[in-house]
Coordinates of C-alpha atoms in Angstrom, one line a residue:
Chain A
X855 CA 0.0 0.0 0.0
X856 CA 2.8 2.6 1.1
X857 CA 5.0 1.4 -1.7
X858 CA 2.3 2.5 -4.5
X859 CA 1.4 5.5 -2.9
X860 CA 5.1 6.5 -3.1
X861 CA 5.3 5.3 -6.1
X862 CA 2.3 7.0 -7.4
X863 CA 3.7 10.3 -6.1
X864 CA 6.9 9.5 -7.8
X865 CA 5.0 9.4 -11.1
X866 CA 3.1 12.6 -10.7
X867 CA 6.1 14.4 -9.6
X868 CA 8.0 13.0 -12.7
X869 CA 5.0 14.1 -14.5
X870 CA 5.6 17.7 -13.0
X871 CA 9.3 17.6 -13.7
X872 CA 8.5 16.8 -17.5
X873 CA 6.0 19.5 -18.1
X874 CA 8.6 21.7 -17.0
X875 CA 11.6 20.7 -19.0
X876 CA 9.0 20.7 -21.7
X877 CA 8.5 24.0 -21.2
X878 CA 12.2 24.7 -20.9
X879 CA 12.7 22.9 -24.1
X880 CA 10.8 25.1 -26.2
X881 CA 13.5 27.6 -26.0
X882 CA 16.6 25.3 -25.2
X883 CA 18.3 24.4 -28.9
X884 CA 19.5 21.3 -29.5
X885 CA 21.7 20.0 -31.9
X886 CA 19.9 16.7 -34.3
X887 CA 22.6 14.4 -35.0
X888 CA 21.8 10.5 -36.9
X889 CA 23.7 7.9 -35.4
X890 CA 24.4 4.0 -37.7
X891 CA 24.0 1.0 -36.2
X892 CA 25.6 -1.3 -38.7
X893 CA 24.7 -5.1 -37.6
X894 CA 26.8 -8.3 -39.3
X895 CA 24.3 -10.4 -39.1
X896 CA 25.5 -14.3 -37.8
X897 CA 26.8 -16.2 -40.9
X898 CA 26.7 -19.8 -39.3
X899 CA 24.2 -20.7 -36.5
X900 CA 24.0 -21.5 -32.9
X901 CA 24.9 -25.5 -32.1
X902 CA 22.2 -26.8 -30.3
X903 CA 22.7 -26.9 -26.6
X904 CA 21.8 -29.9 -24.6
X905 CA 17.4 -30.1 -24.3
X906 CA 17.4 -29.1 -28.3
X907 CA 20.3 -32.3 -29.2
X908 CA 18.1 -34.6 -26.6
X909 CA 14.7 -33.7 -28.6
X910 CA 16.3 -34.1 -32.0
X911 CA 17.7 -37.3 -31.3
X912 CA 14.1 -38.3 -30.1
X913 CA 12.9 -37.0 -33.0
X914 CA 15.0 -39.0 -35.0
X915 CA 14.7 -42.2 -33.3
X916 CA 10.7 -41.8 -33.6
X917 CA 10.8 -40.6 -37.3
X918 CA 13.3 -44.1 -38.3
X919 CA 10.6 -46.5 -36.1
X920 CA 7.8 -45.2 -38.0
X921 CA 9.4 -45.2 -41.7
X922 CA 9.8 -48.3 -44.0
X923 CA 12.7 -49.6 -44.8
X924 CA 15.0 -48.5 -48.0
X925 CA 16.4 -50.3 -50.7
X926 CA 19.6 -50.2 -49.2
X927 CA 18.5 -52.0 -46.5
X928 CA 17.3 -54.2 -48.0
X929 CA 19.8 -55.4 -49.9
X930 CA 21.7 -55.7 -46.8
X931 CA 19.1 -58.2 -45.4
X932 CA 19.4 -60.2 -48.6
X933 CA 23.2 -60.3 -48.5
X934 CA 23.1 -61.1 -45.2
X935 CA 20.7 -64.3 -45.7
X936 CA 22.8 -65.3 -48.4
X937 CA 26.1 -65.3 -46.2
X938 CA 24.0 -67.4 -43.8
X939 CA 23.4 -69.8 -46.4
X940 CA 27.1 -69.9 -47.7
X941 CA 28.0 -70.7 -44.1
X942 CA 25.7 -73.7 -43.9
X943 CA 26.6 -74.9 -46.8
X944 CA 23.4 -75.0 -48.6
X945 CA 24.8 -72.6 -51.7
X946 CA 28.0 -73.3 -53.1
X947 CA 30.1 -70.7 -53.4
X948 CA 31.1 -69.5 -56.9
X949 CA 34.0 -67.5 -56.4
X950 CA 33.9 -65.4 -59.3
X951 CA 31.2 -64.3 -58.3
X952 CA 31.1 -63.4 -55.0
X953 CA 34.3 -61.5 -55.2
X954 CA 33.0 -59.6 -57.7
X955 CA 29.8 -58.6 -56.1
X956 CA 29.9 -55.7 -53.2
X957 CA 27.8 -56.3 -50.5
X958 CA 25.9 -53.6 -48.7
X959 CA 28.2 -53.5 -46.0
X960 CA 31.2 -53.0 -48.3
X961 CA 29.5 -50.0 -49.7
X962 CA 28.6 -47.9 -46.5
X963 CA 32.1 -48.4 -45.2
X964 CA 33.0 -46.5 -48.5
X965 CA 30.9 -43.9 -48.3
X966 CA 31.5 -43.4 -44.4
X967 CA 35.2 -43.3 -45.5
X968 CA 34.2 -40.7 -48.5
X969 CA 32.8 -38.9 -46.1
X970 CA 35.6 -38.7 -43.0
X971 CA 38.1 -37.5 -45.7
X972 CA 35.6 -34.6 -46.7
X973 CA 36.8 -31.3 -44.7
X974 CA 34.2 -29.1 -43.4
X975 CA 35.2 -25.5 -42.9
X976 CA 36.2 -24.7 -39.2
X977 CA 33.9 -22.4 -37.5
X978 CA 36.5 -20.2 -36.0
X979 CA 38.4 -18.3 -38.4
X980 CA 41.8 -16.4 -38.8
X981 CA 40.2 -13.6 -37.7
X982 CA 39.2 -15.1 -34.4
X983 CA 42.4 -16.6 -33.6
X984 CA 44.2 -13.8 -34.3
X985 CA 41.9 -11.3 -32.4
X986 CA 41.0 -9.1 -35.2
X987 CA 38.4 -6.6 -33.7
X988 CA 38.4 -5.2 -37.1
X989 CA 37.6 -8.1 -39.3
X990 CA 34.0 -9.1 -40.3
X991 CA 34.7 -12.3 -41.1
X992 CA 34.7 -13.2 -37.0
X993 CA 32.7 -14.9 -34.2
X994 CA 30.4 -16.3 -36.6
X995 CA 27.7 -17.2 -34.6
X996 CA 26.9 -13.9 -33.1
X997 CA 25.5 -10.0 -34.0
X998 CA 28.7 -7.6 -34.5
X999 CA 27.9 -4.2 -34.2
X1000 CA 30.6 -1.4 -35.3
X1001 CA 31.8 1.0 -33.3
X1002 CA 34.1 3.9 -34.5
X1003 CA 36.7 6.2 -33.0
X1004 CA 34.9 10.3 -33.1
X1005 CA 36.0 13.1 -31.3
X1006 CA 33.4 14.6 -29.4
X1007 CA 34.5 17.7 -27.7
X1008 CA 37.8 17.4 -27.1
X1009 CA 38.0 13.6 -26.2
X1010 CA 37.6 11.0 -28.6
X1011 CA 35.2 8.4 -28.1
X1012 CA 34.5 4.4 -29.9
X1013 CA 30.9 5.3 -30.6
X1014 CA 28.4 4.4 -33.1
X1015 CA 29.0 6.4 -36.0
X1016 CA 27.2 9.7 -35.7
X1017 CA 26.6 13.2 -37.7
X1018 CA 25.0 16.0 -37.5
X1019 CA 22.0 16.7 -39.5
X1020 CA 21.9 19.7 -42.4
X1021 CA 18.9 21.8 -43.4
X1022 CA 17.4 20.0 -46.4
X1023 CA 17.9 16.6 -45.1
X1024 CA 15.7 14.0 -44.1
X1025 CA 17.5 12.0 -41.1
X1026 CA 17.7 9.3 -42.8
X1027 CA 19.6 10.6 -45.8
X1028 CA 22.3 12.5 -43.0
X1029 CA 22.8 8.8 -41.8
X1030 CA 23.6 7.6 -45.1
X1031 CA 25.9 10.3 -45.1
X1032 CA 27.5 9.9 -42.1
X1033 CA 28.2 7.1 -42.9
X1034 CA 29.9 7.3 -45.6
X1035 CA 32.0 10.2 -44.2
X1036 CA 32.8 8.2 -41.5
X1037 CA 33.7 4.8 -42.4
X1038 CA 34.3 5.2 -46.6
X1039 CA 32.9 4.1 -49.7
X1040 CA 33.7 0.7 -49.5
X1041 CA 31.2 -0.5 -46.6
X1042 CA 27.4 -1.0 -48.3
X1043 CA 25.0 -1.7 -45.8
X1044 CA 21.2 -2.0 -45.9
X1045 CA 19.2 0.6 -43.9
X1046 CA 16.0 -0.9 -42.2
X1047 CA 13.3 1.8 -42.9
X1048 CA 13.2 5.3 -42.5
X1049 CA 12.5 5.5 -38.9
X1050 CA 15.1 5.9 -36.2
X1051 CA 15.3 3.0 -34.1
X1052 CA 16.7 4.3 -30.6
X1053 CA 17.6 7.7 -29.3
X1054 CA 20.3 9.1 -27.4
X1055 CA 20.8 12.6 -25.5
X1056 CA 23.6 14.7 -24.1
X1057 CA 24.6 17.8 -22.7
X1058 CA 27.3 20.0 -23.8
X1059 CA 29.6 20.7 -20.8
X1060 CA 28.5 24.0 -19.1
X1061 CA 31.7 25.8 -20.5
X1062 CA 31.0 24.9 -23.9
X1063 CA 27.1 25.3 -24.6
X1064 CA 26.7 28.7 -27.1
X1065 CA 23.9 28.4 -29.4
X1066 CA 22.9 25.0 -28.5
X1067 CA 22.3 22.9 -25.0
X1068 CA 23.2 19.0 -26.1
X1069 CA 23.3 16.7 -29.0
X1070 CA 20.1 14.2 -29.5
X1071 CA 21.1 11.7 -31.3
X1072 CA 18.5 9.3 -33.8
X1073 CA 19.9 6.0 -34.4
X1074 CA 18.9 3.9 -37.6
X1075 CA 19.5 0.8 -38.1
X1076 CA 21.4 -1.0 -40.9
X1077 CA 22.6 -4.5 -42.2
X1078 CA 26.3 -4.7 -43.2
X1079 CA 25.5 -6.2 -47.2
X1080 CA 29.2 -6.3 -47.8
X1081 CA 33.2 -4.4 -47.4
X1082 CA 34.7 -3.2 -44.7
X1083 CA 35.4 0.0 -43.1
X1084 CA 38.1 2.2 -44.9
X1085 CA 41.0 2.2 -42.7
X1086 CA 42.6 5.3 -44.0
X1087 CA 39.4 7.1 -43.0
X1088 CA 38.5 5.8 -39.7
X1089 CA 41.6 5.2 -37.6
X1090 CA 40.2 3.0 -35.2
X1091 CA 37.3 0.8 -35.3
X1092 CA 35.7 -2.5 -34.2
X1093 CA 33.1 -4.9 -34.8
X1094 CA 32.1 -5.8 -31.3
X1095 CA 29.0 -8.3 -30.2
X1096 CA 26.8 -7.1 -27.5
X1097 CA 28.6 -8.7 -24.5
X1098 CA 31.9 -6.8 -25.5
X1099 CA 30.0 -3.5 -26.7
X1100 CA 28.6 -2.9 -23.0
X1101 CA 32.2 -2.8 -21.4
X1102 CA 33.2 -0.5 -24.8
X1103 CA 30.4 2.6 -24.2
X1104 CA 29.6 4.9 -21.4
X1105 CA 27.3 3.9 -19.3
X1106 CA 24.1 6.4 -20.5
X1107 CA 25.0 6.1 -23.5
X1108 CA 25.8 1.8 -23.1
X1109 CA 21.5 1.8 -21.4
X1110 CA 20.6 3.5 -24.6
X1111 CA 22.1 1.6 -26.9
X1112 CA 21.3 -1.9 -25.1
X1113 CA 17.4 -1.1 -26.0
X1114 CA 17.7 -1.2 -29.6
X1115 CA 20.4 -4.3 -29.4
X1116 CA 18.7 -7.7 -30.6
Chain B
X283 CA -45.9 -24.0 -80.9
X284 CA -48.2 -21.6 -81.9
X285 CA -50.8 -24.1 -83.8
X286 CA -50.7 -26.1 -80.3
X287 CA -51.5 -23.0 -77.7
X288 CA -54.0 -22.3 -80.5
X289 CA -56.0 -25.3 -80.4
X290 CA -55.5 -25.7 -76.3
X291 CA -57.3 -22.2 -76.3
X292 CA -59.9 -23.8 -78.5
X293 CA -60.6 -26.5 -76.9
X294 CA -60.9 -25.2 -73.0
X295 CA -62.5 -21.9 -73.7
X296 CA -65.7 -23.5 -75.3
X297 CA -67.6 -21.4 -77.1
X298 CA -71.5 -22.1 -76.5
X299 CA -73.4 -22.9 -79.8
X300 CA -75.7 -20.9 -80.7
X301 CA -78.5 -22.0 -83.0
X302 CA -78.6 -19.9 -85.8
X303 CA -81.4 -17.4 -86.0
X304 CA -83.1 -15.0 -88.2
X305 CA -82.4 -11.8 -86.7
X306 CA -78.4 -10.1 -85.8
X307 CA -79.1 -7.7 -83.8
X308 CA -77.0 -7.8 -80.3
X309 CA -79.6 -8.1 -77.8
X310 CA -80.3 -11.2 -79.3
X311 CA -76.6 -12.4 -78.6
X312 CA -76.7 -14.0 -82.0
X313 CA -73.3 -15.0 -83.3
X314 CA -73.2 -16.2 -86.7
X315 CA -69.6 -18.1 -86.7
X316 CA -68.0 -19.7 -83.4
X317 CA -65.2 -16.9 -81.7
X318 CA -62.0 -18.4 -82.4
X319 CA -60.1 -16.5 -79.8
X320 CA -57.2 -17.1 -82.5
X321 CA -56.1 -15.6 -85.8
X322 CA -55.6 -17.8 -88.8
X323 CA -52.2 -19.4 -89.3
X324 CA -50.3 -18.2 -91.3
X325 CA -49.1 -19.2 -94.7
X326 CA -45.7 -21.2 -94.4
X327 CA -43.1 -18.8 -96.3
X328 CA -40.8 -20.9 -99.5
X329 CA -37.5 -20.3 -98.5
X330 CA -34.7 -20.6 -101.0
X331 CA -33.1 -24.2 -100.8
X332 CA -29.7 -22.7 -100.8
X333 CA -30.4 -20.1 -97.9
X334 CA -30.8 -23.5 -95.9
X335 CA -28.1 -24.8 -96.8
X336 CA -26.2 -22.5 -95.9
X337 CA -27.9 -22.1 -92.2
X338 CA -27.2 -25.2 -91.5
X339 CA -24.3 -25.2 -92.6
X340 CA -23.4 -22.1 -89.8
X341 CA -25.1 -24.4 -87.4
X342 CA -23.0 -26.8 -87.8
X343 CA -19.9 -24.7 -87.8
X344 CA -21.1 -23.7 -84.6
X345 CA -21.4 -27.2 -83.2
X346 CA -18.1 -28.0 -84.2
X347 CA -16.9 -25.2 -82.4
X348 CA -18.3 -25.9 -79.4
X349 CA -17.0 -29.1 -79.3
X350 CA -13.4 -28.3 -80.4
X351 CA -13.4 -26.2 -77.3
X352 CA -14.7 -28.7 -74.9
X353 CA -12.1 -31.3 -76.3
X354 CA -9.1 -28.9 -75.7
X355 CA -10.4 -28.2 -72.4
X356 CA -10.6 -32.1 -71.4
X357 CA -7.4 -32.8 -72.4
X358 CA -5.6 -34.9 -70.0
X359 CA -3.3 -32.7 -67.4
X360 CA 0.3 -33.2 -66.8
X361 CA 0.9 -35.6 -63.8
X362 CA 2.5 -35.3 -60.8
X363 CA 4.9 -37.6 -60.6
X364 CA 5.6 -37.0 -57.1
X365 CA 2.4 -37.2 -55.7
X366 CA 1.8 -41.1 -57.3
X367 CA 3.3 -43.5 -55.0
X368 CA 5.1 -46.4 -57.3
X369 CA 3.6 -49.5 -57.5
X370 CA 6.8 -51.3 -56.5
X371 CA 6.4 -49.8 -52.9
X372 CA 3.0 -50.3 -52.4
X373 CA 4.0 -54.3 -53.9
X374 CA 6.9 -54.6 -51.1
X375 CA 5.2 -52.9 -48.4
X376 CA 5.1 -55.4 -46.3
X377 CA 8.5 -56.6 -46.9
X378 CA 9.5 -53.0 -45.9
X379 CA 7.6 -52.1 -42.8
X380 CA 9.6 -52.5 -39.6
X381 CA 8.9 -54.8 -36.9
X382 CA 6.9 -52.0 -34.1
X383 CA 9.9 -51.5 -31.8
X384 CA 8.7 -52.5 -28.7
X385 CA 9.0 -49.4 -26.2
X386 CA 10.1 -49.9 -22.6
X387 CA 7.5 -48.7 -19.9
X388 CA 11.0 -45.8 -19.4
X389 CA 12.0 -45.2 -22.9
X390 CA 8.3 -44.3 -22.7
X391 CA 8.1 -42.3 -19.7
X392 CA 11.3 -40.5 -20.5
X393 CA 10.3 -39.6 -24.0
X394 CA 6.9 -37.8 -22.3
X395 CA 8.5 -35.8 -19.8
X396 CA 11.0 -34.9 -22.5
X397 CA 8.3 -33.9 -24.9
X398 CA 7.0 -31.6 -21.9
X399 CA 10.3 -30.2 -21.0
X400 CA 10.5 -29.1 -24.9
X401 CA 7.1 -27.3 -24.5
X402 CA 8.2 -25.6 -21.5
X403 CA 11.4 -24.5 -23.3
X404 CA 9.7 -23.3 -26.8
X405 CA 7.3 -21.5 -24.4
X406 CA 10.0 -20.0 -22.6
X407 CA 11.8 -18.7 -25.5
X408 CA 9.0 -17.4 -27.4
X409 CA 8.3 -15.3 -24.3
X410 CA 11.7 -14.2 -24.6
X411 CA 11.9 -12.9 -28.5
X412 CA 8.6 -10.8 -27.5
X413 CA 10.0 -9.2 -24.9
X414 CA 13.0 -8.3 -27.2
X415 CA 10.4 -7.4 -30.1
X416 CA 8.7 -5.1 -27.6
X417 CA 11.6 -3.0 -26.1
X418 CA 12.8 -3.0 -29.9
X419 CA 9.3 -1.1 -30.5
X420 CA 9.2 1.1 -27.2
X421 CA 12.8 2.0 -28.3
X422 CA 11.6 3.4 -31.6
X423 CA 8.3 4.8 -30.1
X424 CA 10.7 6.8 -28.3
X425 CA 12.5 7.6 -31.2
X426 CA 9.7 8.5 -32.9
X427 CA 7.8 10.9 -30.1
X428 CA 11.4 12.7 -29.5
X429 CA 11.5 13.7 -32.9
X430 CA 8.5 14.9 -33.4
X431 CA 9.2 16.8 -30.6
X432 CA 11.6 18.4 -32.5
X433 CA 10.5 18.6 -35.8
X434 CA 7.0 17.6 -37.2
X435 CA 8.5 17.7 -40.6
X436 CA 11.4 15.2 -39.8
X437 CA 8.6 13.2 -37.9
X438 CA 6.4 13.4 -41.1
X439 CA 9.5 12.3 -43.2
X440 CA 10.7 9.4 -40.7
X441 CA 7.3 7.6 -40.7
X442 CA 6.9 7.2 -44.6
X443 CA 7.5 3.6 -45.9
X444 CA 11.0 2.8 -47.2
X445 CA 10.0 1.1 -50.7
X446 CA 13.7 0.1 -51.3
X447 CA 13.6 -2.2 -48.6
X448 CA 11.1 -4.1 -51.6
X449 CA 11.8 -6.2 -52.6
X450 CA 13.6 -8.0 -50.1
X451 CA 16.0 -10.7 -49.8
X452 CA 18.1 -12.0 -47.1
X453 CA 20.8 -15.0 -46.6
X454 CA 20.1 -16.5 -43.5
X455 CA 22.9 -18.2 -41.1
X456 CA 24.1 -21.5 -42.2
X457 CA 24.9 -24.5 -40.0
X458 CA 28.4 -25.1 -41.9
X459 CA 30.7 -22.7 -43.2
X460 CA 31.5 -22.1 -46.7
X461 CA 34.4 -23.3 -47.7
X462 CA 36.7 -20.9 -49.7
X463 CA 36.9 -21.0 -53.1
X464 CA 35.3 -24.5 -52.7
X465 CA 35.5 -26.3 -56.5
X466 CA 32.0 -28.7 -56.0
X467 CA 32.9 -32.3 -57.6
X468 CA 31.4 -32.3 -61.3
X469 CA 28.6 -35.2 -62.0
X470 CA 27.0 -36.2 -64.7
X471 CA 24.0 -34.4 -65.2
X472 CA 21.2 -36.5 -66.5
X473 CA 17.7 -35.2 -67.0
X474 CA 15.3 -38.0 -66.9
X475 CA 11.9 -35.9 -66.3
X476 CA 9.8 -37.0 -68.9
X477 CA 8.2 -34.7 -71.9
X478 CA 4.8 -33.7 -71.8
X479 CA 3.7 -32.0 -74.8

């Protein structure tokens, strides 16, 4: 009972507070900026963990009792009678024949053997052995995100690429352009939709705010279709998945970011 | 036609006879011929032999027609091979079903609570990918109400539909790597399906 009166008193005080930064707003200026969240999306997929290999191997099992048998099968059921037979003594053997004829058995070792010397690609690459934040071609399984080295202010910070926006432009297109200002020509990337997917603000520091308070930043969201970033453009950059992005951001800004993540 | 309906008016309207009399005038009712209630027929009309010929002759073109379109309609449709199953399996079918595996009373107890335990899990990760789907949403909706806060225009210009995104095709993930600059072994390609003309 206490705790939702507090809380309801919370909530109309917050209510308060926002009608009045509202009102401040309309004559604090802020600075529109588009931020790019570039996703590689996972090439290979997740190996099943333990209840998903127990239920497919049950699956299995059921599927092969309820199926008929194959052709292969049974010709293995009909060499096998016959090698019963040749055992007993009831056929006689012809030699030339027998050695000339495969059985069943003889077969599926070959193909189990064709298939043990067939190489399947490893799922860690070079880039994952050697640590390459800025390769694409690493941890597979999982969602990279890029991050890019921008000086904001006078520090320099590994954020998602941001811009700010120009009379004339939709936000969409100054993404598209930041982009390409930021990491080069060579990355093409897929942009889902023209609506921002997350949003970001922050205040200049007191010393520095003339015309405008703070920065809100609009992030859109984007599909990496192919290339890289151009490394003479951007100095530094990464391709981090969402455990490793958290410990990379500030922690306002990390929040933020985390509710647009997948 | 019209000779019948002519005589079936005849014959069920009778008309009373009268016996003929001296005088006409109408009080009298006097009626010197019996009402018809019909005109005459009329005179069959001599139509030119060749004129029909030559109807039924377009009558007959019509026919045709008609049933040259019906045939090419009926004509027998292209099989599916797929969807017959070959006589030789339905022949060896008994040969080829397996002998019913006779479950313990655990292997059938264990495959139940395992079937639940899947259920449970499916349930629990759908739950999870709409939770992620919904803060996805708020996180735009956000988006969305801080820039109109801004700008109504770049609100106005954010919420139109993106028609390059159509249409669309994605590459999912795979569960093996490619393998670079992978050469696949060449067979011998042999198209057996058969012709249908």
């Amino acid at each position: 009972m206490l705790r939702r009166a507090v809380e309801k008193s919370i909530r109309v005080y917050s209510v308060q507070l926002r009608q009045l930064s509202a009102n401040a707003a309309v004559k604090e200026k802020w600075d529109l900026h588009a931020g790019v969240l570039v996703e590689r999306h996972p090439i290979l997929t997740k190996p099943l963990n333990e209840i998903e290999t127990k239920f497919q191997a049950m699956q299995s099992q059921i599927e092969f009792e309820n199926s008929l048998k194959s052709d292969f099968e049974l010709r293995h059921e009909k060499d096998l009678i016959l090698a019963e037979k040749i055992k007993k003594g009831q056929m006689e053997v012809d030699l030339d024949d027998t050695s000339a004829k495969q059985t069943a058995q003889d077969l599926k070792d070959a193909y189990v053997e064709e298939l043990k010397k067939f190489q399947l690609a490893p799922r860690t690459t070079e880039a994952d052995k050697k640590k390459d934040k800025q390769a694409t071609n690493r941890d597979l399984e999982d969602i990279l995100y890029l991050l890019v080295d921008q000086k904001l202010g006078d520090k320099s910070h590994m954020i998602l690429p941001q811009g700010q926006w120009q009379t004339g432009e939709t936000l969409r297109q100054t993404a598209e352009r930041v982009l390409k200002e930021k990491c080069g020509e060579n990355i093409e990337v897929m942009f889902y939709g023209n609506a921002p997917c997350g949003f970001f603000k922050y205040k200049y520091p007191a010393a520095q705010r003339k015309d405008s308070v703070g920065v809100k930043i609009f992030f859109f969201r984007s599909a990496l279709k192919s290339g890289n970033v151009d490394k003479k453009i951007a100095k530094k950059f990464e391709w981090l998945d969402k455990n490793e992005l958290g410990g990379k951001l500030k922690r306002e800004y990390a929040e933020s970011v985390q509710q647009f993540l997948i | 036609m019209a000779l019948l309906t002519a005589f079936a008016r005849l014959s069920c309207k009778e008309v009373p006879s009268v016996a003929r009399s001296f005088f006409t005038g109408p009080k009298l009712c006097v009626q010197v011929t019996p009402a018809l209630y019909a005109e005459p027929l009329k005179k069959k009309k001599k139509i030119d032999p060749a004129v029909i010929k030559q109807r039924e002759e377009r009558r007959r073109k019509k026919l045709e027609k008609q049933i040259r379109r019906l045939e090419k309609n009926a004509r027998q449709l292209k099989p599916v091979d797929e969807l017959e199953v070959p006589l030789e399996l339905l022949d060896e079918k008994e040969k080829r079903t397996r002998p019913k595996a006779a479950l313990s009373q655990e292997e059938i107890e264990s495959r139940a609570i395992l079937q639940k335990e899947w259920a449970r899990y499916k349930l629990k990760q759908k739950s999870q990918e709409l939770q992620v789907v919904d803060r996805l949403m708020q996180a735009q909706q956000k988006a969305l109400e801080e820039l109109r806060k801004e700008s109504e225009e770049l609100f106005q210009e954010a919420i139109q539909p993106d028609l390059q995104m159509i249409p669309l095709t994605t590459k999912g993930p795979v569960a093996t790597p490619p393998i670079e600059n992978y050469e696949s072994p060449d067979g011998e390609y042999l198209d057996i399906s058969k012709k249908w003309t």
